[in-house]
Each structure stands twice: as C-alpha cells, then as structure tokens.
Tab-separated table of C-alpha atoms in Angstrom:
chain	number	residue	atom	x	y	z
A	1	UNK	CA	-77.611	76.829	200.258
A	2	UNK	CA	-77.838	72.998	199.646
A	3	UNK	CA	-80.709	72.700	201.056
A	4	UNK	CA	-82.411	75.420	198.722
A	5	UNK	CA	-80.251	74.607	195.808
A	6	UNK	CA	-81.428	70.450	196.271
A	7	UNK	CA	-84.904	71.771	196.454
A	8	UNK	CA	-84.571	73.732	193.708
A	9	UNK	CA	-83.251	70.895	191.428
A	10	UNK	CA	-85.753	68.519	192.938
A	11	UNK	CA	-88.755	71.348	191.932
A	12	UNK	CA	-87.123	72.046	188.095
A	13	UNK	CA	-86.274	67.773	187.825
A	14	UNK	CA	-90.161	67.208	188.885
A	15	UNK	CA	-91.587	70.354	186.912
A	16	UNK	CA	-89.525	68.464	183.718
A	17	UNK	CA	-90.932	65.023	184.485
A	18	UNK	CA	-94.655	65.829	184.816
A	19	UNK	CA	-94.429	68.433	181.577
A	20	UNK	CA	-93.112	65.387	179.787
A	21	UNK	CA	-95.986	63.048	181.412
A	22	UNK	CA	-98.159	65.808	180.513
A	23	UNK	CA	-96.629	65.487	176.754
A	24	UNK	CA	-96.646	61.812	177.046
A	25	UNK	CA	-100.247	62.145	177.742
A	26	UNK	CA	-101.034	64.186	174.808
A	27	UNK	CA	-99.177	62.442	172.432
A	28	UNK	CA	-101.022	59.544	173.276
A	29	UNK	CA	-104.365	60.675	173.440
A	30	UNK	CA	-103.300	62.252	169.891
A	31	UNK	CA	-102.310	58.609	168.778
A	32	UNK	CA	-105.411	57.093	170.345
A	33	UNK	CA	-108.118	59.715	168.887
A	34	UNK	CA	-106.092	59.252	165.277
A	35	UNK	CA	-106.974	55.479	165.804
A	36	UNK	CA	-110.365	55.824	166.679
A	37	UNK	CA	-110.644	58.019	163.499
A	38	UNK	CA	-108.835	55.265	161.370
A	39	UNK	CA	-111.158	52.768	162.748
A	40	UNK	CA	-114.372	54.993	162.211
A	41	UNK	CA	-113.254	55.522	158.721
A	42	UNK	CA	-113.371	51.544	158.339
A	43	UNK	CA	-116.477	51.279	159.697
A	44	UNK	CA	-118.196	53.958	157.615
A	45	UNK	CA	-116.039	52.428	154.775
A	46	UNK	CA	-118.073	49.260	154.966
A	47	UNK	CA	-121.631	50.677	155.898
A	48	UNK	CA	-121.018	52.834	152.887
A	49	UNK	CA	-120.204	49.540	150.854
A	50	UNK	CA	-123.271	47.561	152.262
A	51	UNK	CA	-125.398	49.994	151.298
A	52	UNK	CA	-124.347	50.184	147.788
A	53	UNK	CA	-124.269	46.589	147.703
A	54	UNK	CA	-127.943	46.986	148.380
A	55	UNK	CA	-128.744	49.660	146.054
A	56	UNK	CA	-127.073	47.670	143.128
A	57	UNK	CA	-129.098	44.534	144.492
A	58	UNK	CA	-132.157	46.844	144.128
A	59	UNK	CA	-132.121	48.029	140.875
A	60	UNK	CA	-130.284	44.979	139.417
A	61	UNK	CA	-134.356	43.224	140.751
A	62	UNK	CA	-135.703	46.264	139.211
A	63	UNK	CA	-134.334	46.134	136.110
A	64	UNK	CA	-134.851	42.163	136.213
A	65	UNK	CA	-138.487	42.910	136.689
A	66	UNK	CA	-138.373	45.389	134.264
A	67	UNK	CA	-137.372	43.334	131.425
A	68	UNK	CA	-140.510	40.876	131.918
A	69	UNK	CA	-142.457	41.338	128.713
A	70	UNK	CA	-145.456	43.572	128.871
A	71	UNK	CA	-147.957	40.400	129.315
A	72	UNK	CA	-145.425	38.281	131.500
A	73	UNK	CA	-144.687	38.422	135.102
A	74	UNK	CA	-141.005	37.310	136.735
A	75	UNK	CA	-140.237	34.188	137.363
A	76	UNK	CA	-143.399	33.088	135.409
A	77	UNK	CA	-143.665	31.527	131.773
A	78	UNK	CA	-145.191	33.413	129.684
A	79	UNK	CA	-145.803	33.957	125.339
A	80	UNK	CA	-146.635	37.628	124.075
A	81	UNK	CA	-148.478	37.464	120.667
A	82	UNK	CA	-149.651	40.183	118.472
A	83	UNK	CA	-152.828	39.060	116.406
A	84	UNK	CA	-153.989	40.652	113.280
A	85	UNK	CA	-157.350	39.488	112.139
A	86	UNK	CA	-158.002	40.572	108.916
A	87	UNK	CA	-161.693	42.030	107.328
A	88	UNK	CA	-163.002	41.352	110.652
A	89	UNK	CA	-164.751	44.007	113.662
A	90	UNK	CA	-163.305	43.496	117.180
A	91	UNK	CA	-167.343	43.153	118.582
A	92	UNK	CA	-167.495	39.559	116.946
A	93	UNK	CA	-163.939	38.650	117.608
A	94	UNK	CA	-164.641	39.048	120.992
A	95	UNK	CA	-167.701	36.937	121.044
A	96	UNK	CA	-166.077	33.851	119.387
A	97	UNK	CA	-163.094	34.326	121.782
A	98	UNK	CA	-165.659	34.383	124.992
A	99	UNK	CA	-167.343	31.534	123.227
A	100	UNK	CA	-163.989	29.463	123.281
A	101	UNK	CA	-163.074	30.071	126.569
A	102	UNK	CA	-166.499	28.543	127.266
A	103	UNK	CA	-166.601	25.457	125.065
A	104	UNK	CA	-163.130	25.310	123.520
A	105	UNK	CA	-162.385	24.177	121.123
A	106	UNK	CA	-163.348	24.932	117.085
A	107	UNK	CA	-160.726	23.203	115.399
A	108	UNK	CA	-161.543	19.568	116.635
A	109	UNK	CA	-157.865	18.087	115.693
A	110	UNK	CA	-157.019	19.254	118.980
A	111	UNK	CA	-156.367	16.530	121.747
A	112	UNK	CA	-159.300	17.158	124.425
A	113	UNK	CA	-156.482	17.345	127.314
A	114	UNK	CA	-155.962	20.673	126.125
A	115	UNK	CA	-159.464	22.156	125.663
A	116	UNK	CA	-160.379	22.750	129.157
A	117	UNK	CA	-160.749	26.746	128.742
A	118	UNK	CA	-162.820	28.867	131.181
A	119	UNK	CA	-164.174	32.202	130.934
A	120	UNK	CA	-163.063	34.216	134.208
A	121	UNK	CA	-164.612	37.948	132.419
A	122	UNK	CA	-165.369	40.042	129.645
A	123	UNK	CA	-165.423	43.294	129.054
A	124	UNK	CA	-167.287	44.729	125.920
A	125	UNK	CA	-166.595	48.469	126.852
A	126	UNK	CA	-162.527	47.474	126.568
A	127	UNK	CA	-163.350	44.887	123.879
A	128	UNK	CA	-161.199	42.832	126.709
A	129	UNK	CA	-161.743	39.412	127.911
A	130	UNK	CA	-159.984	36.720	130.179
A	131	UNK	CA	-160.086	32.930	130.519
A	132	UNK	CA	-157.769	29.991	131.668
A	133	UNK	CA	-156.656	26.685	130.824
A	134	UNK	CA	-156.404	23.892	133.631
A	135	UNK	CA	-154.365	20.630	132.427
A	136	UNK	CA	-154.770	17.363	133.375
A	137	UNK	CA	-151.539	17.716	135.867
A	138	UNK	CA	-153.502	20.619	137.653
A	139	UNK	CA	-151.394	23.510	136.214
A	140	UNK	CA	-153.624	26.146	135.323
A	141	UNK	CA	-152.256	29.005	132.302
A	142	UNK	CA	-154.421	32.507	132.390
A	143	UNK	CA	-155.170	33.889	129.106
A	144	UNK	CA	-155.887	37.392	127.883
A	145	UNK	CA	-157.024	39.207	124.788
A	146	UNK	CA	-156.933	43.332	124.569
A	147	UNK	CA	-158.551	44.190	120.976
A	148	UNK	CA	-158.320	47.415	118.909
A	149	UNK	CA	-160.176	48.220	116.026
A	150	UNK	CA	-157.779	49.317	113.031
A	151	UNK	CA	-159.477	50.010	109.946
A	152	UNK	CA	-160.734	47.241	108.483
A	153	UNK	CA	-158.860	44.497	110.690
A	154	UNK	CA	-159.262	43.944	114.382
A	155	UNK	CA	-155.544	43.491	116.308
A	156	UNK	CA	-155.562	41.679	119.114
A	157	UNK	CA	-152.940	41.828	122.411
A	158	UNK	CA	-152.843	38.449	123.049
A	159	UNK	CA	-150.636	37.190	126.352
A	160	UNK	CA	-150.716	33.642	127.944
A	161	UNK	CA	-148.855	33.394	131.710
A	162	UNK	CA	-148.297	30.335	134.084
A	163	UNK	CA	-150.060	30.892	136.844
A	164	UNK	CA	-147.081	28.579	139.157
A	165	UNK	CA	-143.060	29.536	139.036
A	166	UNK	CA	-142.092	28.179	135.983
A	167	UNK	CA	-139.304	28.562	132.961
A	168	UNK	CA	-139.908	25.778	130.699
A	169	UNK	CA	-142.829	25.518	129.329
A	170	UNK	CA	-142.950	23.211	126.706
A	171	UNK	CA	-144.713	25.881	124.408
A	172	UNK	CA	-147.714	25.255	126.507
A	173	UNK	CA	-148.103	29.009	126.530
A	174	UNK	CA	-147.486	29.951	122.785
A	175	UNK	CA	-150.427	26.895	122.387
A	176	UNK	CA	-153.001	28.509	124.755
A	177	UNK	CA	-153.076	31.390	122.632
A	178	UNK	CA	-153.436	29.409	119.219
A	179	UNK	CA	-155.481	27.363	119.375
A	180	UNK	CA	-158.258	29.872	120.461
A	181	UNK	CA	-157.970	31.685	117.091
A	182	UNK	CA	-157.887	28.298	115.254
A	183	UNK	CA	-160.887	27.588	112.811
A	184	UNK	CA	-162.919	30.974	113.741
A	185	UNK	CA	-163.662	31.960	110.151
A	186	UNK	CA	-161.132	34.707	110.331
A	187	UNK	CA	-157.592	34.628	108.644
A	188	UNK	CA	-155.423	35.169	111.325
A	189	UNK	CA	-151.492	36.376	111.167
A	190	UNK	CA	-150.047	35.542	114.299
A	191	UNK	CA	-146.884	37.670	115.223
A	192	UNK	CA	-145.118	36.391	118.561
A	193	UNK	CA	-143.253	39.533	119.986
A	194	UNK	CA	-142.072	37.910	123.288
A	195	UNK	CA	-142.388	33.979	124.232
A	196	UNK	CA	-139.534	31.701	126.128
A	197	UNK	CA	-140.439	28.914	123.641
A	198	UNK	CA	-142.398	28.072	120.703
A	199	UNK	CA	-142.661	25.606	117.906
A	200	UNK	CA	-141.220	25.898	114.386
A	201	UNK	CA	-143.720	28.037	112.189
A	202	UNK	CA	-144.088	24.606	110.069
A	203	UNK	CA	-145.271	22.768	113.177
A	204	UNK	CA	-147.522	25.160	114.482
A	205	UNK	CA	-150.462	23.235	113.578
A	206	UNK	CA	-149.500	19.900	114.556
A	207	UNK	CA	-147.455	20.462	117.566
A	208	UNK	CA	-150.427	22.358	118.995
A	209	UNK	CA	-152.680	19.545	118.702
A	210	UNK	CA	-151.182	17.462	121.446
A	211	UNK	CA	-150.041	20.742	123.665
C-alpha cells in the first residue's frame, strides 16, 4: 500500500509539476510573442514615420518648384516682365527684337559690357524668339520674348533666367530685358510681374546703363 500510495503521489506531484512547466511555458511564449508584437509595432511605427517624412520632403520640393515664376527655374535668378507695346504689330516687334539680339544695342547710353546679345532662334509662326547675354565675367543670362497680338498693341511675355545657380542678381536680369525694348520707336509700358530684384522705377534708365 506504500508502495502504490508513494507512487501514486510521486505520479499526481510530477503530473502537477510538468502541467505547471507546461503553463510556465505558455505564459511565456504569451509574454514573448506580446513583445515581439510591441517591438513590431515600433518598427512599423518608424517606417511609417520615414515614409511620411519623405512624402512631406516631396511635396514640400514640389511645391518649392512650383512657386518658381512661370519664366524662372529653381534655384536660378530670374525677372518676369509683361510688355505692352502700344500702336505697334507683333511681326515688326519681333524683327527689331531678333535684330537686337544680333547687334545690341539701340539706345547707345548703354555701357558696351552689357551689349553682348546673341540670337540662339526665332520663330515667326509663334511670333517667339530667344537670345542670350554673356558678361565680361563669363556668366551668360538667356532671354525670351512670347508675343500676342491684342488689338492694336502687341504684348509681349518677356522672361530673363541665369543660366548658373544664382539668387542675387544685381538686377542683371530685370536689365537684360530692358534694354532690348529701349529706343525701338515703340512706347513701351513695362509691367514686372515676378523679378528677385530690380531698380527703382526712377532709375530704370540710368541704372541700366552700367548693368
């Protein structure tokens, strides 16, 4: 009777201890999974984040690109002017602009550093054409004229851009533009919609002349 009554205590003692291994197991396992979920949660936590963080980056270069004026490209300077030249047809506009890109410049008060236009193309379909000024320094400024008939006057899209990264400009840009339409017979009202820097109205003239 001992004998079966120890081995029955020893059976029901080691039936207890391996279901509470067995539970022991579980539990831990449980705890174990619950961490791997807490750490999986992290990770996809911070992917998630990253990848905003690179959408926002996105769009905020989008919209930054975006906001360039319609002539202008980022990180470039660049003037936008809107050019209204009054009792006059686009056709011969765009002959004495062509003409100026190829021996700038009619109004003689300007300083001959800054008369080194060149034609690159025109485009008498479009009533478009294209030029550049090189400067003594080697930076070279692209020019470009979009006309439109309108009645009586001719309007002209007129955009000047650095062709290197640039910011400052020292009006170089707003000058390109004017002092092509200087002195061509026409009476020209010059409207600047979009350019980092230009001279005072008043100095238009005369700032222009050595820029």
């Amino acid at each position: 009777d001992r004998s079966r009554n120890g081995s029955r205590d020893r059976s029901r003692n080691g039936s207890k201890d391996r279901s509470k291994n067995s539970i022991e197991n579980i539990k831990k396992t449980q705890i174990g999974n619950e961490k791997d979920d807490k750490n999986n949660n992290k990770i996809n936590k911070k992917m998630q984040l990253n990848k905003s963080l690179i959408i926002s980056l996105i769009i905020g270069i989008l919209i930054c690109l975006s906001s360039v004026n319609a002539c202008g490209e980022a990180f470039h300077a660049s003037c936008h002017i809107n050019m209204t030249f009054t009792n006059a047809e686009c056709e011969d506009v765009l002959k004495i602009l062509t003409q100026q890109f190829q021996s700038c410049c009619l109004e003689k008060s300007i300083e001959e550093s800054y008369t080194h236009y060149s034609l690159i193309s025109v485009d008498n379909t479009k009533l478009k054409v294209v030029g550049q000024i090189k400067f003594d320094d080697g930076y070279i400024d692209q020019q470009t004229f979009t006309l439109k008939q309108a009645g009586g006057v001719c309007i002209a899209d007129a955009c000047s851009v650095s062709q290197s990264v640039s910011y400052y400009d020292y009006c170089a840009n707003f000058c390109n533009l004017h002092n092509l339409v200087r002195n061509t017979g026409y009476e020209v009202v010059e409207q600047p919609l979009e350019c980092q820097f230009q001279p005072d109205a008043n100095q238009w003239d005369s700032y222009c002349n050595k820029q």
